[in-house]
Amino acid sequence: MAGRIELIALEGLPLIAPGDDLAALIREALARAELVLRDGDVLVLAQKIVSKAEGRLVRLDGVEPSAEAKALATQVGKDPRLVELILRESVRVVRAGPNVLIVEHRLGLTMANAGIDQSNVEPGCALLLPENPDASAARLRAQLAPEGLRFGVVINDSFGRPWRRGTTGVAIGAAGLPALVDRRGEADLFGRPLQVTMIALADEIAASASLLMGPAAEGLPAVLLRGLDWGAPESPASSLIRPPKEDLFR
Amino acid sequence: MAGRIELIALEGLPLIAPGDDLAALIREALARAELVLRDGDVLVLAQKIVSKAEGRLVRLDGVEPSAEAKALATQVGKDPRLVELILRESVRVVRAGPNVLIVEHRLGLTMANAGIDQSNVEPGCALLLPENPDASAARLRAQLAPEGLRFGVVINDSFGRPWRRGTTGVAIGAAGLPALVDRRGEADLFGRPLQVTMIALADEIAASASLLMGPAAEGLPAVLLRGLDWGAPESPASSLIRPPKEDLFR
């Protein structure tokens, strides 16, 4: 591991609209900051701007809620059209209560509201997660990095957690780095094999970038993390999803 | 929010023993690195070195397992003396299965093995969490920081999570900063009130420092985070614990 990491928020990105060339806008922001990508760099992008560029914005007034969505909307106290979108994006309702709707997203993520969000989104609209965030990360990585660069892209989102208050940044997409690091077989300081053998590296990266992004009107949806040293093989963010048979909290 | 954060691992800390003056050792490590504490600095310390300095090391051969501990040890496949220690530190077993024992710690933390750990610990011993990690953080903060400095201390540990594989750094103690930031009432880019209103700032700090600490033999249990801008009032890590009445996953 390197002894120093730097996190740099990219300034001056415009509001992203459907069809925008996100890689080109990032390239311009990097150039403005006089940053040239180097080995050990990770670009962290807020889910919101990736979703917007990919045209995942839905107008609520075109959504017809089903009977199931209407009933659930009453239970949780949300707009039935929003609940309809949440159900369409999900495979299972995990928990529902006043102001809380936690589902298993079709991507396998267990999360509130299927990641559908109305903050920092045009009024009357809702924003869905990217169709395939790992693929989005891989595409952006290919567009941004010269071949052979040890460079990663992480797409983060804010997740709540059981048992703990507040949200943290979590990786929903990743490319070019090990989202999950398996350290089985390595020894501790006393030569004893490690018990905790898996590290959610991409989640720690996502959380660190969230320190600079902020959730409100900061408008800093892209952060460059510099100086990370990873030796493990590449794995996507989907490798962070716990398989149902290992899951004690379904 | 500031546009840049730096994370610096403090090198050359010795193996910590019971009774060691941790603040003095940190002060020496800062001096060796020619680092002078400044506004916006956060010192993140691995739980392990705080626990060791506080003498929370227990010899397993002096532990007499109860009948309950023996039965549970068979179920989960762990040392009955370790399970006895876990039960003594806990108020409730949350989930038990092969190689998994998740409990509610007396501090309110829901975590594996009550945070008791044998890696990087002398053979034949187990290490308990600090008696009161928020108080430990506050004490270290008072010992390290000149009066009036906007300086935080976070004690982190590695937690597994439901639904997601791998561990991330989580804050079990904090002082001098808002562990939980309440942003209710702030507006988004379109002037709409924010829906996600609470940020687990100390958990994001803990996770970012874990990127440098590593879990194995790196021996980098102290990281200085530099450049964070927090406006919210101070709150301890205990404020991150979700009250049972809000908890849908008990």
Coordinates of C-alpha atoms in Angstrom, one line a residue:
Chain A
M1 CA 0.0 0.0 0.0
A2 CA 1.1 3.5 -0.7
G3 CA 1.5 5.9 2.2
R4 CA -0.4 8.7 0.7
I5 CA -3.7 9.2 -1.1
E6 CA -5.1 12.4 -2.5
L7 CA -8.7 13.1 -3.4
I8 CA -9.4 15.9 -5.8
A9 CA -12.9 17.1 -6.7
L10 CA -13.2 18.1 -10.4
E11 CA -14.6 21.6 -10.6
G12 CA -16.8 23.2 -13.2
L13 CA -18.7 20.2 -14.6
P14 CA -21.9 21.5 -16.2
L15 CA -25.4 20.1 -15.3
I16 CA -25.5 16.8 -17.3
A17 CA -28.3 16.2 -19.8
P18 CA -29.3 13.0 -21.7
G19 CA -26.9 12.1 -24.4
D20 CA -24.0 14.2 -23.0
D21 CA -20.6 12.8 -23.7
L22 CA -19.6 12.3 -20.1
A23 CA -16.1 11.1 -20.9
A24 CA -15.4 14.3 -23.0
L25 CA -16.7 16.5 -20.1
I26 CA -14.5 14.7 -17.6
R27 CA -11.5 15.0 -20.0
E28 CA -12.1 18.8 -20.1
A29 CA -12.5 19.0 -16.3
L30 CA -9.2 17.1 -15.9
A31 CA -7.5 19.4 -18.4
R32 CA -8.8 22.5 -16.6
A33 CA -7.3 21.2 -13.3
E34 CA -4.1 20.4 -15.2
L35 CA -4.5 16.8 -14.1
V36 CA -3.0 14.0 -16.3
L37 CA -4.2 10.5 -15.5
R38 CA -1.5 8.3 -14.0
D39 CA -1.0 4.8 -12.5
G40 CA -3.0 4.4 -9.3
D41 CA -5.7 6.9 -10.2
V42 CA -9.4 6.1 -9.7
L43 CA -12.1 8.3 -11.0
V44 CA -15.2 8.3 -8.9
L45 CA -18.4 9.5 -10.5
A46 CA -21.8 10.1 -8.8
Q47 CA -24.4 7.7 -10.1
K48 CA -26.6 10.7 -10.8
I49 CA -24.4 12.1 -13.6
V50 CA -23.9 8.7 -15.2
S51 CA -27.7 8.0 -15.2
K52 CA -28.4 11.5 -16.6
A53 CA -26.0 11.1 -19.4
E54 CA -27.5 7.7 -20.2
G55 CA -30.9 9.2 -20.4
R56 CA -32.4 7.3 -17.4
L57 CA -34.6 10.3 -16.5
V58 CA -38.3 9.4 -16.5
R59 CA -41.2 11.9 -16.5
L60 CA -43.6 10.9 -13.6
D61 CA -46.7 12.1 -15.4
G62 CA -46.2 9.4 -18.0
V63 CA -46.2 6.6 -15.4
E64 CA -49.4 4.6 -14.8
P65 CA -49.3 3.0 -11.3
S66 CA -50.5 -0.6 -10.9
A67 CA -52.9 -1.6 -8.1
E68 CA -49.9 -3.1 -6.2
A69 CA -48.0 0.1 -6.5
K70 CA -51.0 2.1 -5.3
A71 CA -51.4 -0.1 -2.2
L72 CA -47.8 0.0 -1.4
A73 CA -47.6 3.8 -2.0
T74 CA -50.3 4.2 0.7
Q75 CA -48.4 2.0 3.1
V76 CA -45.1 3.8 2.7
G77 CA -46.4 7.3 2.0
K78 CA -44.8 7.9 -1.4
D79 CA -46.1 9.0 -4.8
P80 CA -47.8 5.9 -6.4
R81 CA -46.0 6.7 -9.7
L82 CA -42.6 6.7 -8.0
V83 CA -43.5 3.4 -6.3
E84 CA -44.5 2.0 -9.7
L85 CA -41.1 2.8 -11.1
I86 CA -39.4 1.3 -8.0
L87 CA -41.3 -2.0 -8.4
R88 CA -40.5 -2.1 -12.1
E89 CA -36.8 -1.8 -11.2
S90 CA -36.9 -4.4 -8.5
V91 CA -37.3 -8.2 -8.0
R92 CA -38.4 -8.2 -4.4
V93 CA -39.6 -5.9 -1.6
V94 CA -37.3 -6.4 1.4
R95 CA -38.9 -4.0 3.9
A96 CA -41.7 -1.5 3.7
G97 CA -42.7 1.0 6.4
P98 CA -43.7 4.7 6.8
N99 CA -41.3 6.6 4.5
V100 CA -39.2 3.5 3.9
L101 CA -39.2 1.2 0.9
I102 CA -36.2 -1.2 0.7
V103 CA -36.1 -3.5 -2.3
E104 CA -33.8 -5.9 -4.1
H105 CA -32.9 -4.1 -7.3
R106 CA -32.8 -6.2 -10.5
L107 CA -29.0 -5.7 -10.4
G108 CA -29.0 -7.5 -7.0
L109 CA -28.4 -4.4 -4.9
T110 CA -30.5 -4.2 -1.7
M111 CA -31.3 -0.6 -1.4
A112 CA -33.9 2.1 -0.7
N113 CA -36.3 3.0 -3.5
A114 CA -34.4 1.0 -6.1
G115 CA -31.9 3.8 -6.2
I116 CA -34.5 6.1 -7.8
D117 CA -34.0 9.6 -6.8
Q118 CA -35.7 13.0 -7.3
S119 CA -33.1 15.3 -5.7
N120 CA -30.9 17.3 -8.1
V121 CA -33.3 16.1 -10.8
E122 CA -35.6 18.3 -12.9
P123 CA -39.0 18.8 -11.2
G124 CA -41.6 16.2 -12.2
C125 CA -38.9 13.6 -13.1
A126 CA -37.2 10.7 -11.4
L127 CA -33.8 9.2 -12.2
L128 CA -33.2 5.5 -12.5
L129 CA -29.9 3.7 -11.9
P130 CA -27.8 3.1 -15.0
E131 CA -28.9 0.0 -17.0
N132 CA -25.7 -1.7 -16.1
P133 CA -23.3 0.3 -13.9
D134 CA -20.4 -2.0 -14.2
A135 CA -20.6 -1.7 -18.0
S136 CA -21.0 2.1 -17.7
A137 CA -17.8 2.1 -15.6
A138 CA -15.9 -0.1 -18.1
R139 CA -17.0 2.1 -21.0
L140 CA -15.9 5.3 -19.3
R141 CA -12.7 3.7 -18.3
A142 CA -12.0 2.7 -22.0
Q143 CA -12.9 6.2 -23.2
L144 CA -10.7 7.9 -20.6
A145 CA -7.6 5.8 -20.1
P146 CA -4.7 5.2 -22.4
E147 CA -4.1 1.5 -22.9
G148 CA -2.0 -0.1 -20.1
L149 CA -2.7 2.5 -17.5
R150 CA -3.5 1.1 -14.0
F151 CA -6.6 3.2 -13.8
G152 CA -10.0 2.5 -12.2
V153 CA -13.5 4.0 -12.5
V154 CA -16.0 3.7 -9.7
I155 CA -19.7 4.8 -9.8
N156 CA -21.0 5.6 -6.3
D157 CA -24.4 6.1 -4.8
S158 CA -25.5 7.0 -1.2
F159 CA -26.9 4.0 0.7
G160 CA -28.5 3.7 4.1
R161 CA -27.6 0.7 6.2
P162 CA -29.4 -1.5 8.7
W163 CA -28.5 -0.7 12.3
R164 CA -26.6 2.5 11.4
R165 CA -27.9 6.0 10.8
G166 CA -26.9 8.1 7.9
T167 CA -25.8 7.2 4.4
T168 CA -22.4 6.4 3.0
G169 CA -21.1 6.2 -0.5
V170 CA -21.2 2.7 -1.9
A171 CA -19.9 1.4 -5.2
I172 CA -22.6 0.3 -7.7
G173 CA -20.3 0.1 -10.7
A174 CA -16.5 -0.4 -11.1
A175 CA -13.9 -1.2 -13.7
G176 CA -10.2 -1.5 -13.8
L177 CA -9.6 -2.3 -10.2
P178 CA -10.5 -5.0 -7.7
A179 CA -13.9 -4.0 -6.2
L180 CA -13.5 -6.9 -3.8
V181 CA -10.1 -7.9 -2.6
D182 CA -9.6 -11.4 -1.4
R183 CA -6.7 -11.6 1.1
R184 CA -7.2 -15.2 2.1
G185 CA -3.9 -16.9 2.9
E186 CA -2.1 -13.7 3.9
A187 CA -0.5 -13.5 7.3
D188 CA -1.0 -11.0 10.1
L189 CA 1.9 -9.3 12.0
F190 CA 2.3 -12.5 14.1
G191 CA 2.2 -14.8 11.1
R192 CA -1.3 -16.1 11.8
P193 CA -3.6 -16.4 8.7
L194 CA -6.1 -13.5 8.5
Q195 CA -9.6 -14.1 9.6
V196 CA -11.2 -11.2 7.8
T197 CA -10.2 -12.1 4.3
M198 CA -12.3 -9.9 2.0
I199 CA -12.2 -6.2 1.7
A200 CA -14.8 -4.1 -0.1
L201 CA -12.2 -1.9 -1.7
A202 CA -14.6 -0.2 -4.1
D203 CA -17.0 0.6 -1.3
E204 CA -14.2 2.3 0.7
I205 CA -13.2 4.2 -2.4
A206 CA -16.8 5.3 -3.0
A207 CA -17.2 6.4 0.6
S208 CA -14.0 8.4 0.5
A209 CA -15.0 10.3 -2.6
S210 CA -18.4 11.1 -1.0
L211 CA -16.5 13.1 1.6
L212 CA -15.9 15.7 -1.2
M213 CA -19.1 15.3 -3.3
G214 CA -21.7 16.2 -0.7
P215 CA -25.4 15.5 -1.3
A216 CA -26.8 18.9 -1.7
A217 CA -26.0 21.7 -4.1
E218 CA -22.2 21.3 -4.1
G219 CA -22.3 20.2 -7.7
L220 CA -19.1 18.1 -7.3
P221 CA -20.1 14.8 -8.8
A222 CA -16.6 13.7 -9.9
V223 CA -13.6 13.0 -7.7
L224 CA -10.2 11.8 -8.7
L225 CA -8.5 9.6 -6.1
R226 CA -4.8 9.5 -6.6
G227 CA -2.1 7.2 -5.1
L228 CA -4.0 3.9 -4.5
D229 CA -1.9 0.8 -4.8
W230 CA -3.8 -2.4 -5.7
G231 CA -2.3 -5.7 -6.4
A232 CA -5.4 -7.9 -6.6
P233 CA -7.0 -8.8 -9.9
E234 CA -9.8 -6.7 -11.3
S235 CA -13.4 -7.4 -10.2
P236 CA -16.6 -5.5 -10.9
A237 CA -18.9 -4.0 -8.3
S238 CA -21.3 -6.8 -8.9
S239 CA -18.8 -9.0 -7.0
L240 CA -19.7 -7.0 -3.9
I241 CA -23.2 -8.3 -3.9
R242 CA -23.6 -11.1 -1.4
P243 CA -25.0 -14.3 -2.9
P244 CA -28.5 -15.2 -1.4
K245 CA -27.1 -18.4 0.1
E246 CA -24.5 -16.5 2.2
D247 CA -27.2 -13.9 3.2
L248 CA -28.5 -14.1 6.7
F249 CA -30.6 -11.0 6.4
R250 CA -32.9 -11.7 3.5
Chain B
M1 CA -16.8 21.4 1.2
A2 CA -13.1 21.7 0.3
G3 CA -12.0 20.5 -3.1
R4 CA -9.1 18.5 -1.9
I5 CA -8.4 15.9 0.8
E6 CA -5.2 14.2 1.6
L7 CA -4.7 10.9 3.5
I8 CA -1.3 10.3 5.0
A9 CA -0.4 7.0 6.8
L10 CA 1.8 7.6 9.8
E11 CA 4.9 5.4 9.5
G12 CA 7.1 3.8 12.1
L13 CA 4.6 3.3 15.0
P14 CA 5.9 0.5 17.2
L15 CA 3.8 -2.5 18.2
I16 CA 1.5 -1.1 20.9
A17 CA 1.5 -2.7 24.4
P18 CA -0.8 -2.3 27.3
G19 CA -0.2 1.0 29.1
D20 CA 1.6 2.6 26.1
D21 CA 1.0 6.4 25.8
L22 CA -0.6 6.3 22.4
A23 CA -0.9 10.1 22.2
A24 CA 2.9 10.4 22.8
L25 CA 3.6 7.8 20.1
I26 CA 1.3 9.6 17.6
R27 CA 3.0 12.9 18.4
E28 CA 6.4 11.4 17.7
A29 CA 5.1 9.8 14.4
L30 CA 3.7 13.2 13.4
A31 CA 7.0 14.9 14.2
R32 CA 9.0 12.3 12.2
A33 CA 6.7 13.0 9.2
E34 CA 7.1 16.7 9.8
L35 CA 3.4 17.1 10.1
V36 CA 1.9 19.9 12.3
L37 CA -1.8 19.5 13.1
R38 CA -4.0 22.1 11.4
D39 CA -7.7 23.0 11.1
G40 CA -9.6 20.4 9.2
D41 CA -7.3 17.5 10.2
V42 CA -8.8 14.2 11.3
L43 CA -6.6 11.5 12.9
V44 CA -8.0 8.0 12.2
L45 CA -6.7 5.2 14.5
A46 CA -7.3 1.5 14.1
Q47 CA -9.4 0.1 17.0
K48 CA -6.7 -2.4 17.5
I49 CA -4.0 0.0 18.8
V50 CA -6.4 1.9 21.0
S51 CA -7.6 -1.4 22.5
K52 CA -4.1 -2.6 23.0
A53 CA -2.9 0.6 24.7
E54 CA -6.0 0.5 27.0
G55 CA -5.0 -3.1 28.1
R56 CA -8.1 -4.8 26.5
L57 CA -6.1 -7.9 25.7
V58 CA -7.4 -11.1 27.3
R59 CA -5.6 -14.4 27.7
L60 CA -7.9 -17.2 26.4
D61 CA -6.6 -19.8 28.9
G62 CA -8.0 -17.8 31.8
V63 CA -11.6 -17.8 30.3
E64 CA -14.1 -20.4 31.5
P65 CA -16.9 -20.9 28.9
S66 CA -20.5 -21.2 30.2
A67 CA -22.8 -23.9 29.0
E68 CA -24.5 -21.3 26.6
A69 CA -21.1 -20.4 25.2
K70 CA -20.2 -24.1 24.6
A71 CA -23.4 -24.8 22.8
L72 CA -23.1 -21.7 20.6
A73 CA -19.5 -22.5 19.9
T74 CA -20.4 -25.9 18.5
Q75 CA -23.1 -24.2 16.3
V76 CA -20.8 -21.6 14.9
G77 CA -17.6 -23.6 14.9
K78 CA -15.5 -21.2 17.1
D79 CA -13.4 -21.6 20.2
P80 CA -15.8 -21.8 23.2
R81 CA -13.6 -19.4 25.2
L82 CA -13.8 -16.8 22.4
V83 CA -17.6 -17.3 22.3
E84 CA -17.7 -16.8 26.0
L85 CA -15.9 -13.4 25.6
I86 CA -18.2 -12.5 22.8
L87 CA -21.3 -13.2 24.9
R88 CA -19.9 -11.2 27.8
E89 CA -19.4 -8.2 25.6
S90 CA -22.9 -8.5 24.0
V91 CA -26.5 -7.9 24.9
R92 CA -28.1 -10.0 22.2
V93 CA -27.2 -12.6 19.5
V94 CA -28.5 -11.2 16.2
R95 CA -27.6 -14.1 13.8
A96 CA -25.6 -17.3 14.3
G97 CA -24.4 -19.7 11.6
P98 CA -21.4 -21.7 10.5
N99 CA -18.4 -19.4 11.0
V100 CA -20.7 -16.4 11.6
L101 CA -21.7 -14.9 15.0
I102 CA -23.3 -11.5 14.8
V103 CA -24.3 -9.8 18.0
E104 CA -25.4 -6.5 19.4
H105 CA -22.5 -5.3 21.4
R106 CA -23.1 -3.6 24.8
L107 CA -22.2 -0.3 23.1
G108 CA -25.1 -0.8 20.7
L109 CA -23.0 -1.7 17.7
T110 CA -24.3 -4.7 15.6
M111 CA -21.2 -6.5 14.5
A112 CA -19.5 -9.8 14.1
N113 CA -17.9 -11.4 17.2
A114 CA -18.5 -8.3 19.3
G115 CA -15.5 -6.8 17.6
I116 CA -13.2 -9.3 19.4
D117 CA -10.3 -10.2 17.2
Q118 CA -7.3 -12.4 17.2
S119 CA -5.4 -11.2 14.2
N120 CA -2.4 -9.0 14.8
V121 CA -2.7 -10.0 18.5
E122 CA -0.3 -12.1 20.5
P123 CA -1.0 -15.9 20.2
G124 CA -3.4 -17.3 22.8
C125 CA -5.0 -13.8 23.3
A126 CA -8.0 -12.0 22.1
L127 CA -8.6 -8.2 22.0
L128 CA -11.8 -6.6 23.1
L129 CA -13.1 -3.2 21.9
P130 CA -12.2 -0.2 24.0
E131 CA -14.4 0.2 27.0
N132 CA -15.9 3.4 25.5
P133 CA -14.5 4.3 22.1
D134 CA -16.1 7.8 22.0
A135 CA -14.4 8.6 25.3
S136 CA -11.1 7.2 24.0
A137 CA -11.4 9.4 20.9
A138 CA -12.2 12.4 23.1
R139 CA -9.2 11.7 25.4
L140 CA -6.8 11.3 22.5
R141 CA -8.2 14.5 20.9
A142 CA -7.6 16.4 24.1
Q143 CA -4.1 15.1 24.5
L144 CA -3.1 15.8 20.8
A145 CA -4.8 19.1 19.8
P146 CA -4.0 22.6 21.0
E147 CA -7.2 24.3 22.3
G148 CA -9.4 25.8 19.6
L149 CA -8.1 23.6 16.7
R150 CA -10.8 22.2 14.5
F151 CA -9.4 18.7 14.8
G152 CA -11.2 15.4 14.9
V153 CA -10.3 11.9 16.0
V154 CA -12.0 8.8 14.6
I155 CA -11.4 5.2 15.8
N156 CA -12.2 2.7 13.0
D157 CA -12.8 -1.0 12.8
S158 CA -13.6 -3.4 9.9
F159 CA -17.3 -4.4 9.6
G160 CA -19.0 -6.8 7.4
R161 CA -22.5 -5.8 6.1
P162 CA -25.7 -7.6 5.3
W163 CA -26.2 -8.0 1.5
R164 CA -22.7 -7.0 0.6
R165 CA -19.5 -8.9 0.6
G166 CA -16.2 -7.7 2.1
T167 CA -15.6 -5.4 5.0
T168 CA -15.3 -1.6 5.1
G169 CA -13.9 0.7 7.8
V170 CA -16.6 1.9 10.2
A171 CA -16.4 4.5 12.9
I172 CA -16.8 3.1 16.4
G173 CA -15.5 6.2 18.2
A174 CA -15.3 9.9 17.3
A175 CA -14.6 13.3 18.8
G176 CA -14.2 16.8 17.6
L177 CA -16.3 16.4 14.4
P178 CA -19.9 15.6 13.4
A179 CA -20.0 11.7 13.1
L180 CA -23.5 12.2 11.8
V181 CA -24.4 15.2 9.7
D182 CA -28.0 16.3 9.5
R183 CA -28.7 18.2 6.4
R184 CA -32.4 18.5 6.7
G185 CA -33.7 21.7 5.2
E186 CA -30.9 22.2 2.8
A187 CA -31.8 22.5 -0.9
D188 CA -30.7 20.5 -3.9
L189 CA -29.5 22.1 -7.2
F190 CA -33.1 22.7 -8.2
G191 CA -34.1 24.2 -4.8
R192 CA -36.0 21.1 -3.7
P193 CA -35.5 20.0 -0.1
L194 CA -33.1 17.1 0.2
Q195 CA -34.7 13.7 0.8
V196 CA -31.5 11.9 2.0
T197 CA -30.8 14.1 5.0
M198 CA -28.3 12.3 7.2
I199 CA -24.7 11.5 6.2
A200 CA -22.6 9.1 8.2
L201 CA -19.5 11.3 7.9
A202 CA -17.4 9.5 10.4
D203 CA -18.1 6.2 8.6
E204 CA -17.0 7.7 5.3
I205 CA -13.8 9.0 7.1
A206 CA -13.2 5.6 8.6
A207 CA -13.6 3.8 5.3
S208 CA -11.3 6.3 3.5
A209 CA -8.5 5.7 6.1
S210 CA -8.9 1.9 5.7
L211 CA -7.7 2.3 2.1
L212 CA -4.3 3.0 3.6
M213 CA -4.3 0.9 6.7
G214 CA -4.9 -2.6 5.2
P215 CA -5.8 -5.5 7.3
A216 CA -2.7 -7.6 7.2
A217 CA 0.9 -7.0 8.2
E218 CA 1.1 -3.4 6.8
G219 CA 1.4 -2.0 10.3
L220 CA -0.1 1.3 9.3
P221 CA -2.8 1.7 12.1
A222 CA -2.9 5.6 12.1
V223 CA -3.8 7.8 9.2
L224 CA -4.1 11.6 9.1
L225 CA -6.9 12.9 6.9
R226 CA -6.2 16.5 5.9
G227 CA -8.5 19.1 4.3
L228 CA -12.0 18.2 5.5
D229 CA -14.4 21.0 5.9
W230 CA -17.2 20.4 8.3
G231 CA -19.7 22.9 9.4
A232 CA -22.1 20.8 11.4
P233 CA -22.0 20.5 15.2
E234 CA -19.9 17.8 16.8
S235 CA -21.5 14.4 17.4
P236 CA -20.0 11.1 18.7
A237 CA -19.9 7.8 16.9
S238 CA -22.7 6.6 19.1
S239 CA -25.0 8.9 17.2
L240 CA -24.5 6.6 14.2
I241 CA -26.2 3.8 16.0
R242 CA -29.8 3.4 14.8
P243 CA -32.3 3.4 17.6
P244 CA -34.2 0.1 17.9
K245 CA -37.5 1.8 17.1
E246 CA -36.1 2.9 13.7
D247 CA -34.6 -0.5 13.0
L248 CA -36.4 -2.7 10.5
F249 CA -33.7 -5.4 10.7
R250 CA -33.6 -6.4 14.3

